[in-house]
Short mmCIF file of N, CA and C in Angstrom, two decimals:
data_model
loop_
_atom_site.label_atom_id
_atom_site.label_comp_id
_atom_site.label_asym_id
_atom_site.label_seq_id
_atom_site.Cartn_x
_atom_site.Cartn_y
_atom_site.Cartn_z
N MET A 1 -35.07 -19.44 13.67
CA MET A 1 -35.32 -19.86 12.29
C MET A 1 -35.48 -21.38 12.26
N ALA A 2 -36.50 -21.84 11.60
CA ALA A 2 -36.79 -23.27 11.56
C ALA A 2 -35.87 -24.00 10.59
N GLY A 3 -35.62 -25.25 10.89
CA GLY A 3 -34.74 -26.07 10.05
C GLY A 3 -35.49 -26.91 9.05
N THR A 4 -36.72 -26.50 8.68
CA THR A 4 -37.52 -27.30 7.75
C THR A 4 -37.30 -26.91 6.29
N LYS A 5 -36.60 -25.79 6.03
CA LYS A 5 -36.34 -25.35 4.65
C LYS A 5 -34.86 -25.50 4.34
N ARG A 6 -34.57 -26.17 3.23
CA ARG A 6 -33.18 -26.43 2.83
C ARG A 6 -32.41 -25.13 2.56
N GLU A 7 -33.11 -24.12 2.05
CA GLU A 7 -32.46 -22.85 1.70
C GLU A 7 -31.88 -22.13 2.92
N ASN A 8 -32.40 -22.43 4.13
CA ASN A 8 -31.91 -21.79 5.35
C ASN A 8 -30.63 -22.43 5.89
N ILE A 9 -30.25 -23.59 5.37
CA ILE A 9 -29.16 -24.36 5.95
C ILE A 9 -27.96 -24.36 5.01
N LYS A 10 -26.81 -24.00 5.54
CA LYS A 10 -25.57 -23.94 4.76
C LYS A 10 -24.48 -24.67 5.52
N GLN A 11 -23.45 -25.12 4.80
CA GLN A 11 -22.29 -25.72 5.45
C GLN A 11 -21.63 -24.68 6.34
N GLY A 12 -21.16 -25.13 7.52
CA GLY A 12 -20.50 -24.22 8.45
C GLY A 12 -21.43 -23.54 9.42
N LEU A 13 -22.74 -23.75 9.27
CA LEU A 13 -23.73 -23.14 10.14
C LEU A 13 -23.84 -23.94 11.44
N ARG A 14 -23.97 -23.24 12.59
CA ARG A 14 -24.16 -23.92 13.87
C ARG A 14 -25.65 -24.18 14.07
N VAL A 15 -25.98 -25.45 14.32
CA VAL A 15 -27.38 -25.87 14.44
C VAL A 15 -27.56 -26.82 15.62
N LYS A 16 -28.82 -27.05 15.98
CA LYS A 16 -29.17 -28.10 16.93
C LYS A 16 -30.01 -29.12 16.18
N VAL A 17 -29.62 -30.39 16.27
CA VAL A 17 -30.32 -31.46 15.57
C VAL A 17 -30.85 -32.48 16.57
N VAL A 18 -31.85 -33.24 16.13
CA VAL A 18 -32.32 -34.38 16.91
C VAL A 18 -31.89 -35.64 16.15
N LYS A 19 -31.17 -36.52 16.85
CA LYS A 19 -30.74 -37.78 16.25
C LYS A 19 -31.91 -38.76 16.24
N LYS A 20 -31.84 -39.76 15.36
CA LYS A 20 -32.91 -40.76 15.22
C LYS A 20 -33.24 -41.40 16.57
N GLN A 21 -32.22 -41.80 17.33
CA GLN A 21 -32.47 -42.48 18.61
C GLN A 21 -32.97 -41.53 19.70
N ASP A 22 -32.88 -40.21 19.47
CA ASP A 22 -33.33 -39.23 20.47
C ASP A 22 -34.69 -38.63 20.12
N GLN A 23 -35.34 -39.12 19.06
CA GLN A 23 -36.60 -38.51 18.62
C GLN A 23 -37.68 -38.59 19.69
N ARG A 24 -37.76 -39.70 20.42
CA ARG A 24 -38.79 -39.84 21.46
C ARG A 24 -38.56 -38.86 22.62
N SER A 25 -37.30 -38.73 23.04
CA SER A 25 -36.99 -37.85 24.18
C SER A 25 -36.91 -36.39 23.75
N GLY A 26 -36.59 -36.14 22.47
CA GLY A 26 -36.47 -34.77 21.98
C GLY A 26 -35.13 -34.13 22.33
N LYS A 27 -34.16 -34.95 22.79
CA LYS A 27 -32.83 -34.44 23.15
C LYS A 27 -32.13 -33.87 21.91
N LEU A 28 -31.62 -32.64 22.04
CA LEU A 28 -30.96 -31.98 20.92
C LEU A 28 -29.45 -32.07 21.05
N THR A 29 -28.78 -32.15 19.91
CA THR A 29 -27.32 -32.18 19.84
C THR A 29 -26.88 -30.98 19.02
N GLU A 30 -25.93 -30.22 19.56
CA GLU A 30 -25.45 -29.02 18.86
C GLU A 30 -24.19 -29.34 18.08
N GLY A 31 -24.05 -28.70 16.92
CA GLY A 31 -22.86 -28.90 16.12
C GLY A 31 -22.86 -28.01 14.89
N VAL A 32 -21.85 -28.22 14.04
CA VAL A 32 -21.68 -27.42 12.83
C VAL A 32 -21.93 -28.32 11.61
N VAL A 33 -22.75 -27.83 10.68
CA VAL A 33 -23.13 -28.60 9.49
C VAL A 33 -21.92 -28.83 8.59
N SER A 34 -21.68 -30.11 8.23
CA SER A 34 -20.63 -30.40 7.27
C SER A 34 -21.23 -30.84 5.93
N LYS A 35 -22.43 -31.46 5.97
CA LYS A 35 -23.05 -31.95 4.74
C LYS A 35 -24.57 -31.94 4.89
N ILE A 36 -25.28 -31.53 3.84
CA ILE A 36 -26.75 -31.56 3.82
C ILE A 36 -27.16 -32.86 3.12
N LEU A 37 -27.95 -33.68 3.81
CA LEU A 37 -28.31 -35.00 3.29
C LEU A 37 -29.69 -35.05 2.64
N THR A 38 -30.59 -34.12 2.98
CA THR A 38 -31.93 -34.08 2.39
C THR A 38 -31.87 -33.39 1.03
N ASN A 39 -32.44 -34.03 0.02
CA ASN A 39 -32.42 -33.45 -1.33
C ASN A 39 -33.60 -32.52 -1.60
N SER A 40 -34.74 -32.76 -0.93
CA SER A 40 -35.93 -31.93 -1.20
C SER A 40 -35.78 -30.54 -0.58
N ASN A 41 -36.58 -29.59 -1.05
CA ASN A 41 -36.50 -28.20 -0.59
C ASN A 41 -36.99 -28.03 0.84
N THR A 42 -37.96 -28.86 1.25
CA THR A 42 -38.48 -28.78 2.61
C THR A 42 -38.70 -30.18 3.15
N HIS A 43 -38.77 -30.29 4.48
CA HIS A 43 -39.13 -31.55 5.13
C HIS A 43 -39.82 -31.19 6.44
N PRO A 44 -40.99 -31.77 6.71
CA PRO A 44 -41.77 -31.36 7.89
C PRO A 44 -41.06 -31.62 9.23
N HIS A 45 -40.16 -32.60 9.28
CA HIS A 45 -39.47 -32.92 10.54
C HIS A 45 -38.08 -32.30 10.62
N GLY A 46 -37.69 -31.54 9.60
CA GLY A 46 -36.38 -30.90 9.58
C GLY A 46 -35.48 -31.50 8.52
N ILE A 47 -34.59 -30.69 8.01
CA ILE A 47 -33.64 -31.13 6.98
C ILE A 47 -32.58 -32.01 7.63
N LYS A 48 -32.30 -33.16 7.03
CA LYS A 48 -31.30 -34.08 7.58
C LYS A 48 -29.91 -33.61 7.18
N VAL A 49 -29.02 -33.51 8.17
CA VAL A 49 -27.65 -33.07 7.93
C VAL A 49 -26.65 -33.97 8.66
N MET A 50 -25.40 -33.89 8.23
CA MET A 50 -24.30 -34.51 8.96
C MET A 50 -23.47 -33.40 9.57
N LEU A 51 -23.19 -33.51 10.87
CA LEU A 51 -22.37 -32.53 11.55
C LEU A 51 -20.91 -32.86 11.37
N GLU A 52 -20.03 -31.92 11.72
CA GLU A 52 -18.58 -32.12 11.54
C GLU A 52 -18.05 -33.32 12.31
N ASP A 53 -18.72 -33.69 13.42
CA ASP A 53 -18.26 -34.85 14.21
C ASP A 53 -18.84 -36.17 13.71
N GLY A 54 -19.60 -36.13 12.60
CA GLY A 54 -20.16 -37.34 12.02
C GLY A 54 -21.58 -37.65 12.46
N THR A 55 -22.13 -36.88 13.39
CA THR A 55 -23.50 -37.07 13.86
C THR A 55 -24.48 -36.74 12.74
N VAL A 56 -25.49 -37.61 12.56
CA VAL A 56 -26.54 -37.35 11.57
C VAL A 56 -27.85 -37.11 12.32
N GLY A 57 -28.55 -36.06 11.92
CA GLY A 57 -29.83 -35.76 12.54
C GLY A 57 -30.60 -34.72 11.74
N ARG A 58 -31.81 -34.44 12.21
CA ARG A 58 -32.66 -33.46 11.54
C ARG A 58 -32.58 -32.12 12.29
N VAL A 59 -32.42 -31.04 11.52
CA VAL A 59 -32.24 -29.71 12.10
C VAL A 59 -33.54 -29.26 12.76
N LYS A 60 -33.44 -28.89 14.04
CA LYS A 60 -34.58 -28.35 14.78
C LYS A 60 -34.46 -26.84 14.95
N THR A 61 -33.26 -26.35 15.24
CA THR A 61 -33.05 -24.91 15.36
C THR A 61 -31.73 -24.54 14.73
N ILE A 62 -31.68 -23.29 14.24
CA ILE A 62 -30.45 -22.73 13.68
C ILE A 62 -29.97 -21.68 14.67
N GLU A 63 -28.74 -21.85 15.14
CA GLU A 63 -28.16 -20.94 16.13
C GLU A 63 -27.58 -19.71 15.44
N ASP A 64 -27.56 -18.58 16.15
CA ASP A 64 -27.01 -17.33 15.58
C ASP A 64 -25.52 -17.25 15.77
#
């Protein structure tokens, strides 16, 4: 499931995000969503979230 739609992302969901400094390399960071930071319904590069450990990034994949 893609992380470009806000409706797909909920607090407590396990996701993989790309941090701003990792955008060139595409390195993904896994974690659990604590806060949704994007206000719009969709974003082409992924919804921006804050993970429980404080990491901020855009959701690339939603883990099952």
